[in-house]
Tab-separated table of C-alpha atoms in Angstrom:
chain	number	residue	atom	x	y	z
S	1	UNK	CA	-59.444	28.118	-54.090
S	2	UNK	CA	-59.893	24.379	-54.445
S	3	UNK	CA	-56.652	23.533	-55.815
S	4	UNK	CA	-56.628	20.031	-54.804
S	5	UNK	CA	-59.707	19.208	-57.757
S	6	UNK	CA	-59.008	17.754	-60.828
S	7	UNK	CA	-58.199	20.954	-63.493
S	8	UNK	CA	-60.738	20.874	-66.225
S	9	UNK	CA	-60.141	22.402	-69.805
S	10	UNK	CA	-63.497	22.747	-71.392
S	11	UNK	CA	-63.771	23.683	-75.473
S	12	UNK	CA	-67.068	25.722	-76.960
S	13	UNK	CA	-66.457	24.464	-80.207
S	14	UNK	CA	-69.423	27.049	-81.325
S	15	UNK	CA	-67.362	27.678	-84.670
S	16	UNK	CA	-65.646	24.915	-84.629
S	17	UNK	CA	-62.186	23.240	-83.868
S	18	UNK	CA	-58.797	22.635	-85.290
S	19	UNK	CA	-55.392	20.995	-84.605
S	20	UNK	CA	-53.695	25.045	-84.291
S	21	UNK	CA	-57.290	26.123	-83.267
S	22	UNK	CA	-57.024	24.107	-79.989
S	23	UNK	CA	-53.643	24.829	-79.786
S	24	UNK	CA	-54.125	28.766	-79.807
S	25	UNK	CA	-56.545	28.710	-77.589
S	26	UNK	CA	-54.554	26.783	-75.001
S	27	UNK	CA	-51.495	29.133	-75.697
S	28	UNK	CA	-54.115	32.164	-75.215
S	29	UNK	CA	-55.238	30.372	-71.821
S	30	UNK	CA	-51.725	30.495	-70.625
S	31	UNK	CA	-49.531	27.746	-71.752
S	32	UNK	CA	-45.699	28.927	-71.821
S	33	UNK	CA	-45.034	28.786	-75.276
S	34	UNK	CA	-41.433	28.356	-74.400
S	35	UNK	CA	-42.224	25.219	-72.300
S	36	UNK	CA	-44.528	23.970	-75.016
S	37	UNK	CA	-41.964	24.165	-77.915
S	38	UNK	CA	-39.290	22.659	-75.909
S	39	UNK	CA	-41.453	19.747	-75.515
S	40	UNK	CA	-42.574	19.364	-78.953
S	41	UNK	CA	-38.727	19.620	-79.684
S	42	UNK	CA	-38.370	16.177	-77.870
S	43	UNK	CA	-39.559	14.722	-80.790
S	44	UNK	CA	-36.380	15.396	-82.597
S	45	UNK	CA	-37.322	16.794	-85.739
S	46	UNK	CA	-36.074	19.499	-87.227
S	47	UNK	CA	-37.651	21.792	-89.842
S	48	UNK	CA	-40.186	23.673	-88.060
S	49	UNK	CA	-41.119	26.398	-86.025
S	50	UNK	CA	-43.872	27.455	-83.596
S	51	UNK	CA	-45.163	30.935	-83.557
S	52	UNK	CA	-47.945	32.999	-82.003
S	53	UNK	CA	-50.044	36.109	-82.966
S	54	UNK	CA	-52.991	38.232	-81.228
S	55	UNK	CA	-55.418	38.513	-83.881
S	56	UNK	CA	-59.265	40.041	-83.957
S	57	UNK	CA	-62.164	37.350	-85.365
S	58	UNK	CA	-65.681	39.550	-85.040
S	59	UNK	CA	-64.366	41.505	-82.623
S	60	UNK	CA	-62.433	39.061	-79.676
S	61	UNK	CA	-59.020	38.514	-79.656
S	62	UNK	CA	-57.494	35.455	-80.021
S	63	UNK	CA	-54.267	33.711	-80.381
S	64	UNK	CA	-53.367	32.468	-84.014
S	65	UNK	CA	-51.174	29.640	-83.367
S	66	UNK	CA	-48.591	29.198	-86.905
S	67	UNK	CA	-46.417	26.663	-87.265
S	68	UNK	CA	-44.092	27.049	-90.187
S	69	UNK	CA	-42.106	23.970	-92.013
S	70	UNK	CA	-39.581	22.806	-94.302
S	71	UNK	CA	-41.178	19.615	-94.661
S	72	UNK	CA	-41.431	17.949	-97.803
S	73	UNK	CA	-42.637	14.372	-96.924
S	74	UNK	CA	-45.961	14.797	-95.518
S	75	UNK	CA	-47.299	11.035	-95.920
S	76	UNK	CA	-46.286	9.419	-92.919
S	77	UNK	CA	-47.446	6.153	-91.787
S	78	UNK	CA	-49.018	5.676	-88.121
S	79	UNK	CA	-46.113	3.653	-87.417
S	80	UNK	CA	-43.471	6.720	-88.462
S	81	UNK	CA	-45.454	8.683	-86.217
S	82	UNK	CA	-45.389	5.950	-83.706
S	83	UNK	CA	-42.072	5.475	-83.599
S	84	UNK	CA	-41.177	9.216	-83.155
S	85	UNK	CA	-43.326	9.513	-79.926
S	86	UNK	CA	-41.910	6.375	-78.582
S	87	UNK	CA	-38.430	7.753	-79.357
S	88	UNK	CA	-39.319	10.946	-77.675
S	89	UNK	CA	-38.510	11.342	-74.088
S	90	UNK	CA	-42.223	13.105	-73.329
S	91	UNK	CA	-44.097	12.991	-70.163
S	92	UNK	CA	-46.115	9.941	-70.036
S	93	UNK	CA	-49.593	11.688	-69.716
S	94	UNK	CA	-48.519	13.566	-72.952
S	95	UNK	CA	-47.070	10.831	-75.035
S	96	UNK	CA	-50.258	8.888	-73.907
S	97	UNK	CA	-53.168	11.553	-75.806
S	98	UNK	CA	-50.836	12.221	-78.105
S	99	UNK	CA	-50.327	8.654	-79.315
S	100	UNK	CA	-54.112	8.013	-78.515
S	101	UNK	CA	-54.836	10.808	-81.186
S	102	UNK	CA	-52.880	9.400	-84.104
S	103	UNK	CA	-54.154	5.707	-83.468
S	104	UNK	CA	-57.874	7.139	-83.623
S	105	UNK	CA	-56.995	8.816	-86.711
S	106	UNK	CA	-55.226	5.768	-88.327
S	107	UNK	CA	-58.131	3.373	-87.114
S	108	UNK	CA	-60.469	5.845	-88.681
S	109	UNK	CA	-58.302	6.415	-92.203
S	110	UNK	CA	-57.976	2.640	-92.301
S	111	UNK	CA	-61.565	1.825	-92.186
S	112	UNK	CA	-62.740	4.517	-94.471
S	113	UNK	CA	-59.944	2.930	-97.117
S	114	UNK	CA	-60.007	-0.427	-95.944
S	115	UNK	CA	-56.713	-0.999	-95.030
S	116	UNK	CA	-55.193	-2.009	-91.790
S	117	UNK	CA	-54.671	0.783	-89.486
S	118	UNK	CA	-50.494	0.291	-89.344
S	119	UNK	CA	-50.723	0.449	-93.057
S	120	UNK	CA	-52.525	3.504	-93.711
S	121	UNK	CA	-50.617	6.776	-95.158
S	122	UNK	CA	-51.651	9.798	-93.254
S	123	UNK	CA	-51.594	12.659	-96.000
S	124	UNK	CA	-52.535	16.194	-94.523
S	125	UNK	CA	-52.637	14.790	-90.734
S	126	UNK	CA	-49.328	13.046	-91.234
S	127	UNK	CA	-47.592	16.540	-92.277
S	128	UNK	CA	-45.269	18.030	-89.824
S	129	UNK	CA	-47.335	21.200	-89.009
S	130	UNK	CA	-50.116	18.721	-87.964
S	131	UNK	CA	-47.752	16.566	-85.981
S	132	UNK	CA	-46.682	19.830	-84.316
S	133	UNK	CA	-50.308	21.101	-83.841
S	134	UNK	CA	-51.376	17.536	-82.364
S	135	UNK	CA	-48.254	17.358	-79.953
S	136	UNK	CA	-48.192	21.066	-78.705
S	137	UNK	CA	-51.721	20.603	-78.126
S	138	UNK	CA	-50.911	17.811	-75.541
S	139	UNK	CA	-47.874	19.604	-74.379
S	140	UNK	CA	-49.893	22.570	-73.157
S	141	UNK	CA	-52.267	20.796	-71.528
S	142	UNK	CA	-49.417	19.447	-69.604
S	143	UNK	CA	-48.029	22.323	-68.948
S	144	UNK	CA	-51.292	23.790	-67.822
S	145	UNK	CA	-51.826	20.911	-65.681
S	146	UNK	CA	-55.276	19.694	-66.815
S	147	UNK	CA	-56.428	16.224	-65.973
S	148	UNK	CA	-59.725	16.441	-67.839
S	149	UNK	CA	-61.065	17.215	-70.810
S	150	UNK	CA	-65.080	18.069	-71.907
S	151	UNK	CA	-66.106	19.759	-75.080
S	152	UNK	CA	-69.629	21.391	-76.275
S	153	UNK	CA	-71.380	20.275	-79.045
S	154	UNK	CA	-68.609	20.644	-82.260
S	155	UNK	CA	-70.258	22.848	-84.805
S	156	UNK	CA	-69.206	22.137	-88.557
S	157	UNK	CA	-70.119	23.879	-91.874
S	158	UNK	CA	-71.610	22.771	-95.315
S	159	UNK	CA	-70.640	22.155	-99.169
S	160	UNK	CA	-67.406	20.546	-99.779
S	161	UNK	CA	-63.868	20.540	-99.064
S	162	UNK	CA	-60.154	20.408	-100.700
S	163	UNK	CA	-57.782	17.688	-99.533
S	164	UNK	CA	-55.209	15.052	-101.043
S	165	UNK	CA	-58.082	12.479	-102.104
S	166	UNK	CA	-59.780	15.214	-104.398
S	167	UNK	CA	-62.751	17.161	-103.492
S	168	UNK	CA	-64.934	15.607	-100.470
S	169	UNK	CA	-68.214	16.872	-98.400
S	170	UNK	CA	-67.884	18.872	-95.792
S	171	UNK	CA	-67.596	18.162	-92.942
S	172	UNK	CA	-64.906	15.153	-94.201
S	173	UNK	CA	-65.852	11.695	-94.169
S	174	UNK	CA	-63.023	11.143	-91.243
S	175	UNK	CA	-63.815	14.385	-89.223
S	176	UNK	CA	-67.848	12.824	-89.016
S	177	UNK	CA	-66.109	9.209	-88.015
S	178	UNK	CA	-64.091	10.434	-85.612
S	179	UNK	CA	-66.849	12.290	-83.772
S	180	UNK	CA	-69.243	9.488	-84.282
S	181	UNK	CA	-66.607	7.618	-82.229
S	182	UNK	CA	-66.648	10.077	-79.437
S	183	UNK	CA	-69.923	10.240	-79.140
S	184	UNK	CA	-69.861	14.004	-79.890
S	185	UNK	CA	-72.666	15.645	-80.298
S	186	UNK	CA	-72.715	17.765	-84.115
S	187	UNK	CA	-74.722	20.834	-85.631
S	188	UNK	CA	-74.297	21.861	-89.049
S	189	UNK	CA	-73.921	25.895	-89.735
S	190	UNK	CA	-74.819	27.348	-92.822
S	191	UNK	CA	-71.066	28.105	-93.751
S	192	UNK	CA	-69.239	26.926	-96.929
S	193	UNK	CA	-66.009	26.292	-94.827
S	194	UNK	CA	-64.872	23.355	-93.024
S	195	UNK	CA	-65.359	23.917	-89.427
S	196	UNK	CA	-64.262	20.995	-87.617
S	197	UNK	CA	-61.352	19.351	-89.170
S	198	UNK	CA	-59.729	15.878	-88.999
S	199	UNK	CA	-57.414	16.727	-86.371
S	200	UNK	CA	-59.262	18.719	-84.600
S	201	UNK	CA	-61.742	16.125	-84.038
S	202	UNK	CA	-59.280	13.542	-83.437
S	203	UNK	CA	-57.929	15.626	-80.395
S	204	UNK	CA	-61.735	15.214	-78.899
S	205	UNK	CA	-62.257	12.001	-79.794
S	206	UNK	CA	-59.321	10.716	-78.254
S	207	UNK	CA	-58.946	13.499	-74.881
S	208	UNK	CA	-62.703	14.354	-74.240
S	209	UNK	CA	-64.358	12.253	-71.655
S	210	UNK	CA	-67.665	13.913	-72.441
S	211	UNK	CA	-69.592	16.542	-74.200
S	212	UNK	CA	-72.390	18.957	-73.221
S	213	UNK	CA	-72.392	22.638	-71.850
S	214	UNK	CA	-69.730	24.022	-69.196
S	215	UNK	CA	-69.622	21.967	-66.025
S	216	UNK	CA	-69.446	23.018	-63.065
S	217	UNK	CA	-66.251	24.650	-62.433
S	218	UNK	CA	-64.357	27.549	-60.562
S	219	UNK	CA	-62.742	29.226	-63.972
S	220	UNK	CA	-59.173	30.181	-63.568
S	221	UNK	CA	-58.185	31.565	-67.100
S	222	UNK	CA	-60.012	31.147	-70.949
S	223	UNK	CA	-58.824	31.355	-74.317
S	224	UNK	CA	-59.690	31.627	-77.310
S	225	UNK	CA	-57.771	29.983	-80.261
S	226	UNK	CA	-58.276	31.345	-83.648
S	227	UNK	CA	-59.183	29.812	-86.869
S	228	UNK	CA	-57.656	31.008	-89.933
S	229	UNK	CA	-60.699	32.546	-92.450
S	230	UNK	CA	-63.285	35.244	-90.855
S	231	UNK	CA	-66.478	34.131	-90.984
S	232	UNK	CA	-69.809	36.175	-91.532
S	233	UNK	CA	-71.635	36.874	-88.413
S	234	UNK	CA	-69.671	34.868	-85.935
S	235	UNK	CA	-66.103	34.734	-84.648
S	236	UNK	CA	-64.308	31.882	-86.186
S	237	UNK	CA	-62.448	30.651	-82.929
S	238	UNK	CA	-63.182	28.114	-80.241
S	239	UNK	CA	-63.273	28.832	-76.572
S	240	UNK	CA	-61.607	26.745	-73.818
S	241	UNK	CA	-62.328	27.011	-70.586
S	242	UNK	CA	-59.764	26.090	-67.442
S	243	UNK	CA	-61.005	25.477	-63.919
S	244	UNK	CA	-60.870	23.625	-60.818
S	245	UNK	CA	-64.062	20.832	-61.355
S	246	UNK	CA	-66.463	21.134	-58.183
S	247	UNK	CA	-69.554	18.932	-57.806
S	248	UNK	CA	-72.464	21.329	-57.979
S	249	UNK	CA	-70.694	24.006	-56.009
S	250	UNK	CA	-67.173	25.167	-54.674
S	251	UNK	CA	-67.089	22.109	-52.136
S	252	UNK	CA	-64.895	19.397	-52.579
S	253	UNK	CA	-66.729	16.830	-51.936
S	254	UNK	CA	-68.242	14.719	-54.397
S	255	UNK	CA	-72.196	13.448	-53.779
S	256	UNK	CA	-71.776	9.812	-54.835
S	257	UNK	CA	-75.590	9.455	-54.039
S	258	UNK	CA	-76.608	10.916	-57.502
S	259	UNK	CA	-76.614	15.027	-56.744
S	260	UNK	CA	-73.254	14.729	-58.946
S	261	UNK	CA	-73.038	13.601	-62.294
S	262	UNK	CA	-69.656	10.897	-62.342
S	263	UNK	CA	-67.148	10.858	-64.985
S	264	UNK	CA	-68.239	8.555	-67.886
S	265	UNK	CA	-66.481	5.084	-67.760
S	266	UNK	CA	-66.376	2.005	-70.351
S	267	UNK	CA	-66.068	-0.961	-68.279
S	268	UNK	CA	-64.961	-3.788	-71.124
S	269	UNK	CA	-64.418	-7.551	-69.786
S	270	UNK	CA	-63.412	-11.072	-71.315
S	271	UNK	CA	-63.737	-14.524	-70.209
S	272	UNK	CA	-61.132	-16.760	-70.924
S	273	UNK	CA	-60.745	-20.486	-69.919
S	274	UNK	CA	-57.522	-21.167	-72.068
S	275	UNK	CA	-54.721	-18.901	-70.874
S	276	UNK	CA	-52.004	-19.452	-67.976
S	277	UNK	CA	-51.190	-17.076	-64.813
S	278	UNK	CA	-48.299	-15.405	-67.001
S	279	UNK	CA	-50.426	-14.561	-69.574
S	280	UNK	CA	-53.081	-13.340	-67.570
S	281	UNK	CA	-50.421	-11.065	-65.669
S	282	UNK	CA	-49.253	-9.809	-68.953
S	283	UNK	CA	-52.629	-8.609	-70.428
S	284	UNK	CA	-53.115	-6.640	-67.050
S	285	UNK	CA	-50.508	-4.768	-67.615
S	286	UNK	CA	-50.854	-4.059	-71.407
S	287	UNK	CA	-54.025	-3.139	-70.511
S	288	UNK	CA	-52.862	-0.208	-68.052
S	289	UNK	CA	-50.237	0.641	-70.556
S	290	UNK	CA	-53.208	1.041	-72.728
S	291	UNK	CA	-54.507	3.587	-70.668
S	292	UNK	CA	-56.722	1.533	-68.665
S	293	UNK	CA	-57.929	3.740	-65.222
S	294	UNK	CA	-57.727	0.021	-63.656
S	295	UNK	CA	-57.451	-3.671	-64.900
S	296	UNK	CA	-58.268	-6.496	-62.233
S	297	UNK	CA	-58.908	-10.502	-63.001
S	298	UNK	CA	-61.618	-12.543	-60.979
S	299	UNK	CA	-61.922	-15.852	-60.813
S	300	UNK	CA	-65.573	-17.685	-62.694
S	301	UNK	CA	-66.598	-21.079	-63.557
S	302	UNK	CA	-67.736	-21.531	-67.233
S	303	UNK	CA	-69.823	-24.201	-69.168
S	304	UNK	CA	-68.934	-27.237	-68.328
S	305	UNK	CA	-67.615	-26.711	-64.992
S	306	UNK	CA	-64.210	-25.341	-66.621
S	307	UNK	CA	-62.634	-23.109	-64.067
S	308	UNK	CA	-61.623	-19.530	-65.893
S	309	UNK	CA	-61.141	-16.771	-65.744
S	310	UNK	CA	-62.771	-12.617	-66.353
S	311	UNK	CA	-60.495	-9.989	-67.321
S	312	UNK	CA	-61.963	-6.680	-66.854
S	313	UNK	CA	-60.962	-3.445	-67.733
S	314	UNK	CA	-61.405	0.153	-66.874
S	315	UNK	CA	-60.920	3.138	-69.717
S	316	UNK	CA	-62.022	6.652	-70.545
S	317	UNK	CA	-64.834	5.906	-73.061
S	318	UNK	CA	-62.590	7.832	-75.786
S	319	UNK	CA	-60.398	4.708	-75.322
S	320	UNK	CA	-62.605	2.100	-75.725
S	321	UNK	CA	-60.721	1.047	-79.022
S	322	UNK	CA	-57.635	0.799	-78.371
S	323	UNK	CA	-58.194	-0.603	-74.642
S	324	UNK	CA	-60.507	-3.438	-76.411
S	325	UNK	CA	-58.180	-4.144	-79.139
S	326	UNK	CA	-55.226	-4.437	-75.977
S	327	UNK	CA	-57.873	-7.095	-73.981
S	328	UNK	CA	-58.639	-8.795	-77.296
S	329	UNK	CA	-54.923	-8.706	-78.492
S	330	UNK	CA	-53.156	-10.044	-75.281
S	331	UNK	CA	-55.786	-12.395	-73.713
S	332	UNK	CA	-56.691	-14.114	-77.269
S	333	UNK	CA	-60.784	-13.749	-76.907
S	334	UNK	CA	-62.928	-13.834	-79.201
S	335	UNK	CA	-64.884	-11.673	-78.372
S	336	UNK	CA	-65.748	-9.096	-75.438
S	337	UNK	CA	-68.498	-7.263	-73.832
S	338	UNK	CA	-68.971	-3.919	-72.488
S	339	UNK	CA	-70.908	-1.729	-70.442
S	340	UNK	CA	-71.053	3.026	-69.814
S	341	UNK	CA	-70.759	3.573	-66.076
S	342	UNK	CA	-69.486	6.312	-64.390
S	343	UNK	CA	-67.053	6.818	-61.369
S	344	UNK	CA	-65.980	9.583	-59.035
S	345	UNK	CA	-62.818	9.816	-58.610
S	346	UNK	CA	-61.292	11.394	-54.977
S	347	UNK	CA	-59.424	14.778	-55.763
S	348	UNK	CA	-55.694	13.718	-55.563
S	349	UNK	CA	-52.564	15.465	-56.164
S	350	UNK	CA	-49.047	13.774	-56.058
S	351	UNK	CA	-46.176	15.224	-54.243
S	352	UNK	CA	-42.662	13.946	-53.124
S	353	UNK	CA	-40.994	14.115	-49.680
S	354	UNK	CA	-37.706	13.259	-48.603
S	355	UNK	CA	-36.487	10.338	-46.265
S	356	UNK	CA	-33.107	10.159	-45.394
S	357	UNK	CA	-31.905	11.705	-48.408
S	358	UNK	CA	-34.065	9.773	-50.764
S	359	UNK	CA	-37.484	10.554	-52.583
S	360	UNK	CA	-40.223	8.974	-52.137
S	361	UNK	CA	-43.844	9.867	-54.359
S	362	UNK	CA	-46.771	10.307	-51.942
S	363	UNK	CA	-50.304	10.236	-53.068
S	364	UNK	CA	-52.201	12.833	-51.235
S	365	UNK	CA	-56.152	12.980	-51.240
S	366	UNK	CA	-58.624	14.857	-48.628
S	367	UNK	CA	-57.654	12.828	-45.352
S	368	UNK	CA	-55.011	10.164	-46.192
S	369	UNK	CA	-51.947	10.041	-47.188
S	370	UNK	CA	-50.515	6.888	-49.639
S	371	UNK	CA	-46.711	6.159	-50.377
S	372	UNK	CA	-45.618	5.006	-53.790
S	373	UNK	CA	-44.787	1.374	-52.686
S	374	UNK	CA	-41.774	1.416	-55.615
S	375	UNK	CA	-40.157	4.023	-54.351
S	376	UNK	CA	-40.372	3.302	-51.033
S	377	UNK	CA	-38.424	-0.399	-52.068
S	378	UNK	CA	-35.768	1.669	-53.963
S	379	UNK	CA	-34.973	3.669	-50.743
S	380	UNK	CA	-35.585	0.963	-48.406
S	381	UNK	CA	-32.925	-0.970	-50.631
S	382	UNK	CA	-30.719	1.839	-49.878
S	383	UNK	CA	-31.114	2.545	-46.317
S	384	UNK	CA	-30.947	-1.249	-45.259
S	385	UNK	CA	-34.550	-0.598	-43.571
S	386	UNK	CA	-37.534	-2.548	-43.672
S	387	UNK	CA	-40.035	-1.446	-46.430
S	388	UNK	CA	-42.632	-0.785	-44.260
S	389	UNK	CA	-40.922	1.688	-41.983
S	390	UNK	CA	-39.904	3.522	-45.033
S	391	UNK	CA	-43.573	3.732	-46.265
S	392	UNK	CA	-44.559	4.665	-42.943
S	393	UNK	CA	-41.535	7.660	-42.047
S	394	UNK	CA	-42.618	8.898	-45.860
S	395	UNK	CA	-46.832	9.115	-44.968
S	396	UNK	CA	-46.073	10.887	-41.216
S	397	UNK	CA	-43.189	13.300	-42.746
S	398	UNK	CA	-46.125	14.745	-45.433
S	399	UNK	CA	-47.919	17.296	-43.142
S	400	UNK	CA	-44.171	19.027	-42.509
S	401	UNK	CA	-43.083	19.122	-46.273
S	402	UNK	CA	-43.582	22.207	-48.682
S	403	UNK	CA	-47.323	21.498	-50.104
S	404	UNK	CA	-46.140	24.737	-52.301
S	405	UNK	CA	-43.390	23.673	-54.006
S	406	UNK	CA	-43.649	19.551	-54.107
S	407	UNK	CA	-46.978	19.215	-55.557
S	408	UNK	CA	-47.006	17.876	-58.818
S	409	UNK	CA	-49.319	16.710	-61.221
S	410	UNK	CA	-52.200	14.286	-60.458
């Protein structure tokens, strides 16, 4: 099995998709629900309470995913929500698409009420059984291990909905912005029920780094997460898919030369003839705290002969928001530009080994090994050894460590 390629979780959103929807599904797939709730419980609220149930929708079982609440002060701001994941002592990964998420839906909210994003009052989204549906979502796919996510084309039904504002069309003004926003490809059903929800298309719009049918994969599990209404000639549930991502076959090698399809990137870039070395340091790494894959500065001449500067940066196209708002915010442009490439990244996994006592991260990919250069100057530090023989005894003492059980996530 190629266990070293980057896990995919794939959604056939055929029926649509949900906040507990997604969640089900990834429970169904084999999440822990155990490990999920005791990550959701970092968030240190109480009130609520995660449960699970094998139901039938036309005839396939599923996973209902209900999450019960004493919670009586649904309208959170962003900023509440903000500050509870920033409180939270979450994986990074997870606090990252779950924070991503709620600052799509805010940016969305805000400029369907015109309102500032940190101002706007989430109503349904904000409640706690959403928080908990958006959260556990991201905790399973931690716990699953995925490091990608695709989606089909997001079906979504007809007529009009229910919600705090009054009565609206379905599907909701902010369920068609946020997909608009992803890129996502839509169908409409004939089906008086609201398919695709807010959250549920948040979750894609912020995780999904593109849409179209299954790719190429070796599946290791599927679920399927149920919605809650049955719907007339068609299970109400979405599909997801987990696998190991191949390129056009069980070989791990990528073809860069165009028989693979790369991951879509947005490559976004400033130039800026007005800001000092400290500056410019800083906005490099807000930008990676942004989620930037990569953020890197080159040196230009402008009008005038001015010597400047180009900031680029390197996101998921799902991130192109906030990542342009962090390039705008920190470098003080004016404006930016930006361009859809795609990369291939080498199948990686990260894995620690001992030296002398100490641990050190290595970075393992098909024929090299990398140290972790930080903790390699911790240990170094310690020991009273150069840093470079520490990077070096950590590389040669991978081959001899326990690939099993030191592997972690990529």
């Amino acid at each position: 099995m190629p266990t070293k390629n980057p896990t995919v979780a794939w959604f056939h959103c055929f029926a649509g998709i949900a906040g507990d929807m997604a969640l089900g599904a990834l429970l169904d797939a084999g999440a822990e629900l155990t490990e999920v709730t005791a990550l959701i419980e970092r968030l240190g609220v109480p009130g609520w309470e995660l449960r699970v149930e094998g139901v039938q929708r036309a005839g396939i079982g599923a996973t209902k995913a209900r999450v019960t609440t004493a919670d009586q002060a649904p309208h959170r701001t962003w900023g509440d929500i903000e500050a509870l994941l920033a409180a939270a002592a979450l994986p990074r990964r997870l606090h990252d698409r779950a924070a991503h998420t709620f600052a799509l839906l805010a940016e969305v909210e805000g400029d369907l009420h015109g309102v500032p994003a940190d101002e706007v009052h989430f109503h349904e989204v904000g409640a706690l059984d959403a928080i908990v549906d958006v959260v556990g979502t991201c905790a399973a796919l931690e716990v699953l291990g995925v490091d990608e996510v695709r989606s089909s084309p997001v079906a979504v039904g007809l007529g009009t909905v229910r919600a705090e504002h009054g009565v609206l069309p379905n599907p909701a003004p902010a369920t068609l912005a946020l997909l608009r926003r992803a890129g996502a490809p839509v169908r409409g059903i004939d089906v008086d029920i609201e398919l695709a929800t807010p959250t549920g298309a948040a979750l894609l719009a912020a995780l999904a780094t593109g849409f179209g049918p299954l790719p190429a994969m070796v599946p290791s599990a599927i679920g399927y997460g149920a919605g809650g209404a049955e719907l007339d000639g068609r299970p109400n549930v979405v599909q997801v898919v987990l696998g190991w991502a191949v390129a056009g076959g069980p070989a791990v090698t990528l073809d860069y030369a165009g028989g693979d399809p790369g991951q879509p990137v947005r490559l976004l870039e400033a130039n800026v003839d007005d800001a000092t070395g400290e500056v410019l340091a800083l906005a490099v790494s807000a930008l990676l705290e942004a989620g930037a894959h990569d953020a890197w500065i080159t040196p230009i001449i402008m009008k005038k002969g001015r010597p400047a500067h180009t900031v680029h940066a390197l996101c998921d196209v799902a991130l192109t928001s906030l990542v342009a708002q962090t390039l705008t915010r920190s470098t003080g442009s004016l404006g930016l530009r930006g361009t859809v490439l795609e990369r291939w990244p080498a199948a990686r996994h990260v894995a620690t080994v001992d030296v002398e006592g100490h641990p050190v991260r290595v970075k393992v990919s098909p024929g090299r090994v990398k140290a972790e250069l930080d903790d390699a100057a911790a240990a170094a530090e310690v020991l009273g050894r150069p840093v470079r023989d520490v990077l070096a005894a950590a590389e040669a003492s991978w081959p001899r460590s326990d690939a099993s059980g030191a592997a972690g996530g990529a």
